[in-house]
XYZ file of C-alpha atoms in Angstrom:
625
model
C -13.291 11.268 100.484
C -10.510 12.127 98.658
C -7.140 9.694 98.537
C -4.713 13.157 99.695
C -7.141 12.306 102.636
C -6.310 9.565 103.317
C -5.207 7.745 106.248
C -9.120 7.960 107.575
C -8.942 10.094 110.965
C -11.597 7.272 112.361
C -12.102 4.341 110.002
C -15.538 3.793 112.176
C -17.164 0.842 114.071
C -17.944 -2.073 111.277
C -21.018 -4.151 111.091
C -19.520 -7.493 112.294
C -22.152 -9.910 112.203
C -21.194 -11.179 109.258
C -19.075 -10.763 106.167
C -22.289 -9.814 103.821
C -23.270 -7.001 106.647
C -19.681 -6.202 106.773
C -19.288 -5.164 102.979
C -22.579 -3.043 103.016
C -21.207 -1.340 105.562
C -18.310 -0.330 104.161
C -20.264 0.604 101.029
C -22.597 3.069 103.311
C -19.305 4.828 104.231
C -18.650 5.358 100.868
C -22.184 6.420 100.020
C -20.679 9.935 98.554
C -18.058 7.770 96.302
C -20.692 5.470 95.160
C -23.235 7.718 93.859
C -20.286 9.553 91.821
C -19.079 6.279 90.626
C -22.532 5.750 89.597
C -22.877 9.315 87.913
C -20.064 8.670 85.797
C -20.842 5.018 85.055
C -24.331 6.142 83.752
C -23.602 9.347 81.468
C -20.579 6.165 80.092
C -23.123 3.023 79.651
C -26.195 5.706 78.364
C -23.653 7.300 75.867
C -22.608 3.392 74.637
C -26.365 2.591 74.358
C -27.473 5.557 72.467
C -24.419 4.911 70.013
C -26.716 2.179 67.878
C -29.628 4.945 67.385
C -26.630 7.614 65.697
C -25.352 3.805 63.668
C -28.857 3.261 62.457
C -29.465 7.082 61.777
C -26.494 6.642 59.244
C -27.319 3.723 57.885
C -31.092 4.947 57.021
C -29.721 8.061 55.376
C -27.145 6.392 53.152
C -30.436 3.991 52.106
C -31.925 7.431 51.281
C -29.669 9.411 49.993
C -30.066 12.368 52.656
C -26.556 13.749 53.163
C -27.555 16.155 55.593
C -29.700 13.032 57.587
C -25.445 11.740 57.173
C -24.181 14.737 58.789
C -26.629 14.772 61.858
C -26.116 11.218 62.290
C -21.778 11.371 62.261
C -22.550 14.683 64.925
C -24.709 12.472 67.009
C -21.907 9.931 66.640
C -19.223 11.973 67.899
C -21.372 13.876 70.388
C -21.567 10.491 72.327
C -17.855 8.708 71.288
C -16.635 12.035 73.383
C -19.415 11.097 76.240
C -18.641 7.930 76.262
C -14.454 8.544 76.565
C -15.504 11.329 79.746
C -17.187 8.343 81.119
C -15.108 6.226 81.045
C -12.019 8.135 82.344
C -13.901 9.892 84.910
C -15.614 6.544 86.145
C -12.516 4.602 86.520
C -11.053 7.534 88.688
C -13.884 7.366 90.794
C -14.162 3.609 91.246
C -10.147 3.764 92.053
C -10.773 5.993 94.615
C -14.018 3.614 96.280
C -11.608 0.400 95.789
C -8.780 2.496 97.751
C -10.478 4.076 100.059
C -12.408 1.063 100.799
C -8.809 -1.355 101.324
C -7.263 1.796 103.009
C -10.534 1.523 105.825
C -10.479 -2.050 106.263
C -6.222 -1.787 106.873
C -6.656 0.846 109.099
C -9.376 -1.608 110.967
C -7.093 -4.485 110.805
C -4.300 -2.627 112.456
C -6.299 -0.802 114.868
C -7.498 -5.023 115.864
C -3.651 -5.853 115.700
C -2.360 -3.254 117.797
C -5.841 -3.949 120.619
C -4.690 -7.749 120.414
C -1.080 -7.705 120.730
C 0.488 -11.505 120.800
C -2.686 -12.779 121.528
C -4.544 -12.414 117.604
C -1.574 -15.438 116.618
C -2.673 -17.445 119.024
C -6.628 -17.622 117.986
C -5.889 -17.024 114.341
C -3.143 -18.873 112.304
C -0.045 -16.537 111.360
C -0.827 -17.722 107.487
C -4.490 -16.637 107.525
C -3.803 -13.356 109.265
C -1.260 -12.296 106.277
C -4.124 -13.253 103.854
C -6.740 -11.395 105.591
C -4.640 -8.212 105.120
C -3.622 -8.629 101.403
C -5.377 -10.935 99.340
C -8.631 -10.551 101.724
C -8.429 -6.791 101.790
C -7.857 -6.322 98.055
C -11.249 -9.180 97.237
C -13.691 -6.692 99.388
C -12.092 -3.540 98.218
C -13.003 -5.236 94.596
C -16.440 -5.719 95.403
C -17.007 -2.262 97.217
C -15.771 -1.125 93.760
C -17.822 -3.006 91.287
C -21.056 -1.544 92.697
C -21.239 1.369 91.615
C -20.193 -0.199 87.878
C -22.683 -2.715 88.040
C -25.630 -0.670 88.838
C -24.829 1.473 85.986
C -24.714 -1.182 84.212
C -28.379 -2.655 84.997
C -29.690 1.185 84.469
C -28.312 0.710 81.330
C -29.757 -2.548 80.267
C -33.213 -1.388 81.412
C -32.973 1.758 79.419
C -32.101 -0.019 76.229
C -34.657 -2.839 76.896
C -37.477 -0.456 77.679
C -36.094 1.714 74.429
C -36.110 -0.858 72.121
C -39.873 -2.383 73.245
C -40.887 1.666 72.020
C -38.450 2.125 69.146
C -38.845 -1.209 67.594
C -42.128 -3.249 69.592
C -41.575 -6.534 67.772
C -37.944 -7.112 68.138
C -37.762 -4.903 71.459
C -39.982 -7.723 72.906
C -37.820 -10.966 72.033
C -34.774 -8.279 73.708
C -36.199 -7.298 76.588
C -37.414 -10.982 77.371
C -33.639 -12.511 76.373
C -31.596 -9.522 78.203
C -32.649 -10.815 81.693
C -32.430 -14.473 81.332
C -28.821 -14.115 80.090
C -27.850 -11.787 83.194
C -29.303 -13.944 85.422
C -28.746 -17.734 83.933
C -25.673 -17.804 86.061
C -27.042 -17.660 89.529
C -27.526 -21.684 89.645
C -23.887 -21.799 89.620
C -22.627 -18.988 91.615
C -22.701 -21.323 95.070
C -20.615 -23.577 94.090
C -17.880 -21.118 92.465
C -18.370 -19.348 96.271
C -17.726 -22.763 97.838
C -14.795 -23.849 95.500
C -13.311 -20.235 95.477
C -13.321 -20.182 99.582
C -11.777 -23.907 99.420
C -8.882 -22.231 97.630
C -8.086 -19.580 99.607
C -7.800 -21.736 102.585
C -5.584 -23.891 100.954
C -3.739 -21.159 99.605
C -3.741 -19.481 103.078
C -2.349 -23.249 104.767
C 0.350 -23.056 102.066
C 1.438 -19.400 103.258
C 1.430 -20.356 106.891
C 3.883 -23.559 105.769
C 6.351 -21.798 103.709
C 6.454 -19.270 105.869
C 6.924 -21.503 109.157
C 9.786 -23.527 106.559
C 11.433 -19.937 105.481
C 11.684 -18.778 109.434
C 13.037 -22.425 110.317
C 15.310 -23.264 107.592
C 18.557 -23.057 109.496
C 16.927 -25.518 111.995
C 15.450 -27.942 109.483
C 18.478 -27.999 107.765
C 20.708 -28.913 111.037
C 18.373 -31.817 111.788
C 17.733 -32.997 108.470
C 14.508 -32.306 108.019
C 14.584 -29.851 104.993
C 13.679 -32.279 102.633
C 10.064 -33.291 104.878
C 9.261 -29.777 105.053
C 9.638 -29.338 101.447
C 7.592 -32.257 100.984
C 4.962 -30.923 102.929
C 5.168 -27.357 100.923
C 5.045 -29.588 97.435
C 1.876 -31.161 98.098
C 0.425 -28.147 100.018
C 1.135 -25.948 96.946
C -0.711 -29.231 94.621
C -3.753 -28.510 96.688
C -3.763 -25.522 95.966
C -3.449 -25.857 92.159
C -6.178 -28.410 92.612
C -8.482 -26.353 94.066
C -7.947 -23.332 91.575
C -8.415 -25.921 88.743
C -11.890 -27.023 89.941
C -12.557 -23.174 90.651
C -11.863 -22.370 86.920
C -13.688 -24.790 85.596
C -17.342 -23.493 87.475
C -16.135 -19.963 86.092
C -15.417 -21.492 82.726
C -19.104 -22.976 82.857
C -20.121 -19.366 83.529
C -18.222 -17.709 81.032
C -19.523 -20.186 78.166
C -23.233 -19.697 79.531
C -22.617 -15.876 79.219
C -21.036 -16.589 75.379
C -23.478 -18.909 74.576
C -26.956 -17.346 75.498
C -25.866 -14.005 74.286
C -24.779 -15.787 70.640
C -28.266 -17.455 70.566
C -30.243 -14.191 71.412
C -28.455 -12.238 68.990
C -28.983 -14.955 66.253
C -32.966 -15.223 66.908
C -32.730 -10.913 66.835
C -31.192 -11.600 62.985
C -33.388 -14.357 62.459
C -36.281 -12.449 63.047
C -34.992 -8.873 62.406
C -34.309 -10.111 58.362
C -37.674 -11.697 58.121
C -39.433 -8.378 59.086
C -37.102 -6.324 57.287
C -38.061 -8.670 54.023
C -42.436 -8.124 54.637
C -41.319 -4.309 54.349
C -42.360 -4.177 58.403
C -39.237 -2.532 59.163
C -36.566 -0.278 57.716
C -32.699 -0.961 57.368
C -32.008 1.716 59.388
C -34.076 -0.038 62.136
C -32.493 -3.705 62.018
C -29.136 -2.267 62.509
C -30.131 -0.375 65.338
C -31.874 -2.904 67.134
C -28.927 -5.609 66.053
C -26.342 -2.686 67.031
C -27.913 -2.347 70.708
C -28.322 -6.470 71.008
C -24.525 -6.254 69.901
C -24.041 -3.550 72.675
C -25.485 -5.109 75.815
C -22.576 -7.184 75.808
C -20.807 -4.828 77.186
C -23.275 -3.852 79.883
C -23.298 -7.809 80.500
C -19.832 -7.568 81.813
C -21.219 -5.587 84.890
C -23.455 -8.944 86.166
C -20.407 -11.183 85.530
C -18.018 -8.734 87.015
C -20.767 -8.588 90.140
C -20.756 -11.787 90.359
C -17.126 -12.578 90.452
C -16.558 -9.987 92.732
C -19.197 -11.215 95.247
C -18.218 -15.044 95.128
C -14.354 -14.078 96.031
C -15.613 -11.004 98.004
C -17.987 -12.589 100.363
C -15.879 -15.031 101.977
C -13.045 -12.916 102.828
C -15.613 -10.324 104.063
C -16.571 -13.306 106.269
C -13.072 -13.833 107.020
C -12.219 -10.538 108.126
C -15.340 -9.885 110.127
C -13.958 -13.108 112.126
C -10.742 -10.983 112.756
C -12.669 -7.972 113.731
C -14.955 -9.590 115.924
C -12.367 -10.775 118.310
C -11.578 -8.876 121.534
C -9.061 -8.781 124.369
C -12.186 -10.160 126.903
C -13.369 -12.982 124.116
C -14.868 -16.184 126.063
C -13.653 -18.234 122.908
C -11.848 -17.631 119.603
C -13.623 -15.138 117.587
C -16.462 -14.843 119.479
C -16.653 -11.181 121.032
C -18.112 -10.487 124.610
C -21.221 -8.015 125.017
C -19.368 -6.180 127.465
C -16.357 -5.076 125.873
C -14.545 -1.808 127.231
C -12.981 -1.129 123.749
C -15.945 -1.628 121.633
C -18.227 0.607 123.190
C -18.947 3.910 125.429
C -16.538 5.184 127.925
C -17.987 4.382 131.443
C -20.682 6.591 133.321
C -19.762 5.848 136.546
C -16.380 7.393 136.328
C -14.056 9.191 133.934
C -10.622 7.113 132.245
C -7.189 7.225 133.898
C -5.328 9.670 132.075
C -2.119 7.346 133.269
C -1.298 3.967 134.472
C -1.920 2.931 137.894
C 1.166 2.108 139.639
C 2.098 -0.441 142.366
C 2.059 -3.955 142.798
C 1.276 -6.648 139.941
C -0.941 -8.911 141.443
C -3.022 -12.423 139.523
C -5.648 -13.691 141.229
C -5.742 -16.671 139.470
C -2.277 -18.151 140.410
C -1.479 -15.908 142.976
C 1.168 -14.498 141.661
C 2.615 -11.223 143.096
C 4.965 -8.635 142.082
C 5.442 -6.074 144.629
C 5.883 -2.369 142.704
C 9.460 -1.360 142.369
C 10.979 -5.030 142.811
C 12.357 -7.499 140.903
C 10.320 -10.790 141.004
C 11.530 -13.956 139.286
C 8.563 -16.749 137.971
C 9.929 -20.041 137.882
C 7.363 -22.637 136.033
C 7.774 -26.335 135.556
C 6.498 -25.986 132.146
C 7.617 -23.234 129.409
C 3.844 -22.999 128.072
C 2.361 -22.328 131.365
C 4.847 -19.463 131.653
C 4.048 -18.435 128.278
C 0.375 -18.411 129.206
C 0.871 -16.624 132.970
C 3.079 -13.845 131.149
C 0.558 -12.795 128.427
C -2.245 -13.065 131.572
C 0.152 -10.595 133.750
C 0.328 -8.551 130.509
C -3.796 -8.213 130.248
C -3.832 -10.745 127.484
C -6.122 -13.423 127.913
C -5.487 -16.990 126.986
C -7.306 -19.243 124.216
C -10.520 -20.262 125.724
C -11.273 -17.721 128.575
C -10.904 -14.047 128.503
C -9.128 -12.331 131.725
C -11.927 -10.806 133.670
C -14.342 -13.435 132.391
C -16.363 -15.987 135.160
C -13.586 -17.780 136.593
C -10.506 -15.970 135.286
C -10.678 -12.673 136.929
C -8.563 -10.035 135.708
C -5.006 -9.135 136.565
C -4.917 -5.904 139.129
C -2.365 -3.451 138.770
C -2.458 -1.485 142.039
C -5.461 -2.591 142.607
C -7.388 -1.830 139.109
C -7.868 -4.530 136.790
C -5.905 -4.066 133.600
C -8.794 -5.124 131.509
C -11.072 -2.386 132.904
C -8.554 0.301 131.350
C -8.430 1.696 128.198
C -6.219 -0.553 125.811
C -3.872 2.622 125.312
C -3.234 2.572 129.148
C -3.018 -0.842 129.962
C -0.039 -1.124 126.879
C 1.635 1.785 128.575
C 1.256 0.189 132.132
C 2.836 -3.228 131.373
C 5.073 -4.147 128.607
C 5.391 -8.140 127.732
C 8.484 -9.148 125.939
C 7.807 -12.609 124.644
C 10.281 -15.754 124.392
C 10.656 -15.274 120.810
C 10.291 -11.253 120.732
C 9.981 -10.365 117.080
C 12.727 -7.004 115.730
C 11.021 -4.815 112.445
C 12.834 -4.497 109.622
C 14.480 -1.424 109.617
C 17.307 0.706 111.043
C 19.184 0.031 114.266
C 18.149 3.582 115.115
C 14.565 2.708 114.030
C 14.319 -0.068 115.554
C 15.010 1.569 119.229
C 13.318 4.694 118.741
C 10.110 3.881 120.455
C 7.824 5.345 122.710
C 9.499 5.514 125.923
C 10.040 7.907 129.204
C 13.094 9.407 128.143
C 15.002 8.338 131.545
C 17.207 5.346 129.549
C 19.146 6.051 126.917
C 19.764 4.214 124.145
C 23.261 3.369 124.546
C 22.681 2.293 128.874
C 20.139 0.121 127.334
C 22.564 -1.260 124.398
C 25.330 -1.428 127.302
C 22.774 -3.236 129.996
C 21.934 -5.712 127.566
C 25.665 -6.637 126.629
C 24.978 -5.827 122.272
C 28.340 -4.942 122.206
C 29.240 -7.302 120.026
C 26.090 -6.657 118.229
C 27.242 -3.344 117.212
C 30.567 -4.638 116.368
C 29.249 -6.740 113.534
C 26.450 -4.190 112.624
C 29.322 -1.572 112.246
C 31.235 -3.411 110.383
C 28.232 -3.898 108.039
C 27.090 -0.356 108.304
C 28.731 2.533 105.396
C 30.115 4.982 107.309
C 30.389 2.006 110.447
C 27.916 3.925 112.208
C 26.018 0.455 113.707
C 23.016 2.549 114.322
C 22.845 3.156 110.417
C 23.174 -1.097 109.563
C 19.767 -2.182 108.408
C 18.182 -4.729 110.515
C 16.813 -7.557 107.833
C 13.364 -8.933 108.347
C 12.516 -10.302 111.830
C 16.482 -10.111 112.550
C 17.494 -13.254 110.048
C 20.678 -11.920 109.511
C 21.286 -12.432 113.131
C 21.696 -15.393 115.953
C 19.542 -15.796 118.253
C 21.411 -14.749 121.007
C 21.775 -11.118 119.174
C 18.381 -11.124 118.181
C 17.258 -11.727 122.089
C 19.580 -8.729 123.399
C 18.185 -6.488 121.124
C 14.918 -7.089 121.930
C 15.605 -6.609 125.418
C 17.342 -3.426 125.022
C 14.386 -1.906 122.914
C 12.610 -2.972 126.583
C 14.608 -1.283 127.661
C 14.566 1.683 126.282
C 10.958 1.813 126.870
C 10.984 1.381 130.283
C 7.417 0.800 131.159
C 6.316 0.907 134.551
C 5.633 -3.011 134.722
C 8.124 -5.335 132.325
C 7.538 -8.670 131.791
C 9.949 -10.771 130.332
C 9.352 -13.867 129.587
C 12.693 -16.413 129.330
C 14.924 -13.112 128.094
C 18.307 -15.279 128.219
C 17.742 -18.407 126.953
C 19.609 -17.779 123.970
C 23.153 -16.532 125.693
C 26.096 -17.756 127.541
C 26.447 -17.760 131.355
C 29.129 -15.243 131.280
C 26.822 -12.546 129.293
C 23.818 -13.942 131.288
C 25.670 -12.483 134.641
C 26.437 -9.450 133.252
C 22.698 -8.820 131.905
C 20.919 -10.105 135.182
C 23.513 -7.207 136.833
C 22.256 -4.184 134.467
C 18.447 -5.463 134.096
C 18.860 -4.821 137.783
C 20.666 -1.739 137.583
C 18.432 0.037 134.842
C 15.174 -1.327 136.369
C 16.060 -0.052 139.821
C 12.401 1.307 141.340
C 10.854 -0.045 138.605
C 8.488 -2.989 138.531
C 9.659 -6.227 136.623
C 8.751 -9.578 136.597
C 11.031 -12.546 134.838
C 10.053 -15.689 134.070
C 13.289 -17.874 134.086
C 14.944 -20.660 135.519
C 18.132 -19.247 135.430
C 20.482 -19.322 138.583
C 21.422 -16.277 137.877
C 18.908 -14.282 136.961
C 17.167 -15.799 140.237
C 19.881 -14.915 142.322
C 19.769 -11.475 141.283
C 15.804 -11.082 141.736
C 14.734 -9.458 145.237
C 11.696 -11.940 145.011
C 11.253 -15.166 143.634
C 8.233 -16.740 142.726
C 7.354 -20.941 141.824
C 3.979 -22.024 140.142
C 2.783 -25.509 140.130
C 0.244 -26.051 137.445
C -2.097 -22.991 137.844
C -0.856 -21.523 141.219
C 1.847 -20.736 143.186
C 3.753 -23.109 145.705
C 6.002 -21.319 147.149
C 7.912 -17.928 147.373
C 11.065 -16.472 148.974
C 15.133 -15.803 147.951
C 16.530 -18.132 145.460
C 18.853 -19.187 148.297
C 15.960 -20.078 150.400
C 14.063 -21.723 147.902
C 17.085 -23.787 146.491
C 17.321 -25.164 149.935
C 13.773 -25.595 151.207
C 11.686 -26.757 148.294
C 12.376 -30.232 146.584
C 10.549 -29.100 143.972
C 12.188 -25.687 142.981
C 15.384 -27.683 142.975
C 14.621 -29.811 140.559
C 13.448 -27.493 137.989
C 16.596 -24.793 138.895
C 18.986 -27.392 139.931
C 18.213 -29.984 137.570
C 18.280 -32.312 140.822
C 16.302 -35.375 140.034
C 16.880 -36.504 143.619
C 14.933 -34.252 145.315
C 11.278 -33.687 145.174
C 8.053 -35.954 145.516
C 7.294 -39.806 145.173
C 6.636 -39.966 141.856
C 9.869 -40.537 140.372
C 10.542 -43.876 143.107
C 13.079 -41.734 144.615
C 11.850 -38.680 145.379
C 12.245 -37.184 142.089
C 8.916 -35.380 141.287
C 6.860 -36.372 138.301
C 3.980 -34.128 137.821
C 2.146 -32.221 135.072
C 3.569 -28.700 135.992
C 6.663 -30.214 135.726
C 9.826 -31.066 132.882
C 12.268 -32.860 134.220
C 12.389 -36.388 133.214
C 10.846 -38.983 135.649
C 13.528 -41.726 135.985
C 13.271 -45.173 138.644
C 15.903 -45.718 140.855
C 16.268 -48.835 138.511
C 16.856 -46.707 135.433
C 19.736 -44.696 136.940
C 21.563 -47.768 137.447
């Protein structure tokens, strides 16, 4: 695999099980990248070893006076300072290439995961630790996928030169051959606990990402309420943890490093020790003590390789665990990263019957609640509590919520003219039914970027920009803009450099512009005045006209312009009809759309209801007075 290759056409189906499985998989896809690696890694280490034979070869001919023993000895010297340089260069390109290739797999896995899970990936796995997973994560195992190759080079290396020196030179070869492995291996008592303090501070690390981000996005709200200072607080001592935890990290690798100075020092002086003693009984030449002190000197370098392995593994392994976790989840999961055995996504297409090449259409229907959306209608959701419309949107939308997967034992799936959305294929079922969420997030990018998504071509950009009153949007974004071309202005990250009210139209208009067959919109208004609320409830209904849509509100006006109307209680629904008729039959629907506190159930002393489902404020008759 070259990188001009590169995005992979099919990054493949990882070993998930766990994070060790995980990495050798991803180093069998690179078995062609390895093995070159390792070519190059070999003629580089070799070419260092040998360099001690041409150093003693030149040091036995000066002793005796052969000038042309000099001249063979300086070839053999350049002969492998030029092998060694072609090594080297031509091994680091390679192992670039495995590290990139190997980040550039696991990315493309990641966002394949993203794009399968939607909203739903946030909600089993903190925003914090999903930015780690793709950056510092990613880079760890693309380390270790790299080092491989190096290291086994490396060990080739040291076996050649131990196995060498036990022939060139038996005496001093022995105490070599017997010292080189207990040095490369006298770290492996400590390697758990580096592993164990090294995965302590990357979740601390990850905790302090998740905080500053969560501070960043609500600084102009923590500053408003005074609570700046807290969060800040919070951030401080999250970042001391983290500086803890790196401290006690570099102190086990400080233990290793002076282990891999000290034994090494102590080897080499029991080589000179014994080496000079020899060398004074006339048992060996000079030329032969500075080889065999020259290759000692030498293995330093191959050394590296084990402590590189090493270090590579104990980072490496768990954020290989880490993002196998990620991997492993699944739109049907019974629990958070924990995938089903039956997921349509993860394995063959079905025998029985080929794929719908498009969506189904007709009505949106959840068998859990009871919740129906008859195709081509406007239906309005009204819920007593925001996160059980939250929850009932992404379930409409054929994402499941934390703790049971849609289509799962008791939480069947959501039918979509009759097929459940979770029996489709995930590229269908995102084409079938679009879920704009509370807090819809805008890309950083162009205003012409930003709305230039897949769509059906039948709204244009500027009904949807009109529909969803921006025009004041594009006033200030013109005015911004070179040129004042608004659809030019550059859209900062995640919209910052607008309100919330602009940032909500927008979003809707990019729904808009889509215009899926089902749209689900979950609380699109809440950010906007009553005046622009009228107007948008008037061209969501014009531009959605035969077109299925579901809004969760409790908006008088957006339920007055709904054909249907819809109100859950807890986990199913109560009652349906006009807003008209609801507002004047149903105690309870009044007192979540009304804000009515004297209507409803016994609860409140006076009628007013008082119930889970439910947000209004339970007040006595006693308390009014």
């Amino acid at each position: 695999m070259h990188l001009r290759d590169l995005p992979y056409p099919d990054p493949g189906d990882p070993d998930i099980r766990s994070g060790t499985r995980f990495m050798l998989w991803l180093g069998r896809r690179q078995l062609g990248g390895q093995l070159k690696a390792l070519l190059w890694g070999l003629v580089n280490q070799l070419s260092i070893a040998a360099l001690p034979l041409g150093v003693g070869l030149a040091v036995q001919a000066v002793a005796d006076g052969s000038g042309s023993g000099l001249a063979r000895a300086a070839g053999l010297i350049l002969l492998l300072g030029a092998a060694v340089a072609l090594g080297e260069t031509l091994l680091h390109r390679a192992t670039t290439t495995n590290w990139t290739t190997a980040a550039t797999r696991i990315q493309q896995l990641l966002a394949r995961k993203t794009a399968e899970l939607g909203a739903v990936l946030t909600r089993r796995v903190a925003a914090g630790e999903v930015m780690a997973v793709s950056s510092a994560d990613v880079e760890k195992v693309g380390w270790f996928v790299e080092v491989l190759s190096r290291f086994t080079a490396a060990a080739t290396a040291l076996v050649a030169v131990c196995t060498g020196l036990v022939l060139y030179q038996p005496e001093l070869g022995t105490l070599v051959a017997v010292g080189v492995p207990v040095i490369a291996l006298a770290s492996l008592p400590l390697l758990p606990a580096a592993s164990r303090r090294a995965d302590r501070q990357r979740e601390r690390a990850g905790y302090a990402t998740e905080l500053a981000s969560d501070t960043v996005a609500g600084l102009r709200v923590l500053r408003g309420i005074g609570g700046e200072r807290l969060f800040l607080a919070r951030y401080r001592a999250a970042s001391q943890e983290v500086r803890s935890a790196a401290v006690r990290s570099a102190r086990v690798w400080a233990l290793i490093g002076m282990v891999q100075v000290i034994l090494p020092g102590l080897l080499m002086l029991a080589v000179v020790g014994q080496g000079a003693a020899l060398a004074l009984d006339g048992r060996i030449a000079v030329g032969e003590l500075v080889t065999v002190y020259s290759a000692v000197l030498l293995t330093q370098y191959s050394l590296r390789g084990f402590a590189e392995l090493a270090l590579a593994y104990a980072y490496a392994r768990p954020s290989a665990r880490r993002t196998a976790r990620v991997l492993a989840l699944s739109r049907t999961d019974t629990g958070a990263g924990t995938a089903t055995a039956a997921d349509p996504w993860d394995g063959p297409e079905d025998p029985e019957g080929p794929e719908p090449a498009t969506p189904p259409r007709g009505d949106l229907y959840d068998p859990l609640t009871g919740v129906l959306a008859p195709g081509g209608r406007l239906t309005a959701v009204v819920c007593g509590d925001p996160d059980t419309a939250g929850e009932l949107a992404d379930r409409l939308g054929g994402h499941p919520v934390d703790g049971a997967g849609a289509g799962t034992g008791d939480r069947p799936s959501v039918l979509l003219g009759g097929v459940p959305l979770d029996a489709l294929p995930l590229e269908c079922a995102r084409a079938a039914v679009l879920v704009q969420d509370t807090e819809p997030v805008l890309l950083s990018g162009t205003l012409r970027e930003l709305l230039d998504v897949p769509s059906s071509g039948r709204i244009p950009v500027a009904a949807a920009l009109s529909a969803a009153q921006c025009g004041d949007v594009l006033d200030t974004l013109g005015r911004a803009a070179d040129g004042g071309d608004a659809m030019a202005a550059r859209i900062t990250e995640r919209g910052r450099s607008l309100s919330g009210g602009q940032r909500q139209r927008l979003a809707l208009a990019r729904s808009l512009v889509a215009d899926p067959p089902v749209l689900v919109l979950d609380e699109p208004t809440s950010a906007v005045d009553a005046h622009t609320e009228a107007r948008i409830a008037e061209g969501l209904g014009r531009l959605r006209r035969d077109r299925t849509t579901v809004v969760f509100t409790s908006s008088p006006l957006l339920l007055t312009a709904a054909d249907r109307v819809v109100l859950v209680d807890g986990d199913a629904v109560v009652a349906t009809g006009t807003h008209r008729e609801l507002l004047r039959d149903e105690p309870r629907y009044r007192s979540v759309v009304a804000r009515d506190p004297g209507d409803g159930g016994p609860d409140g002393g006076d009628g007013t209801p008082c119930g889970p489902g439910w947000t209004t404020t339970c007040v006595t008759t006693e308390e009014r007075r």
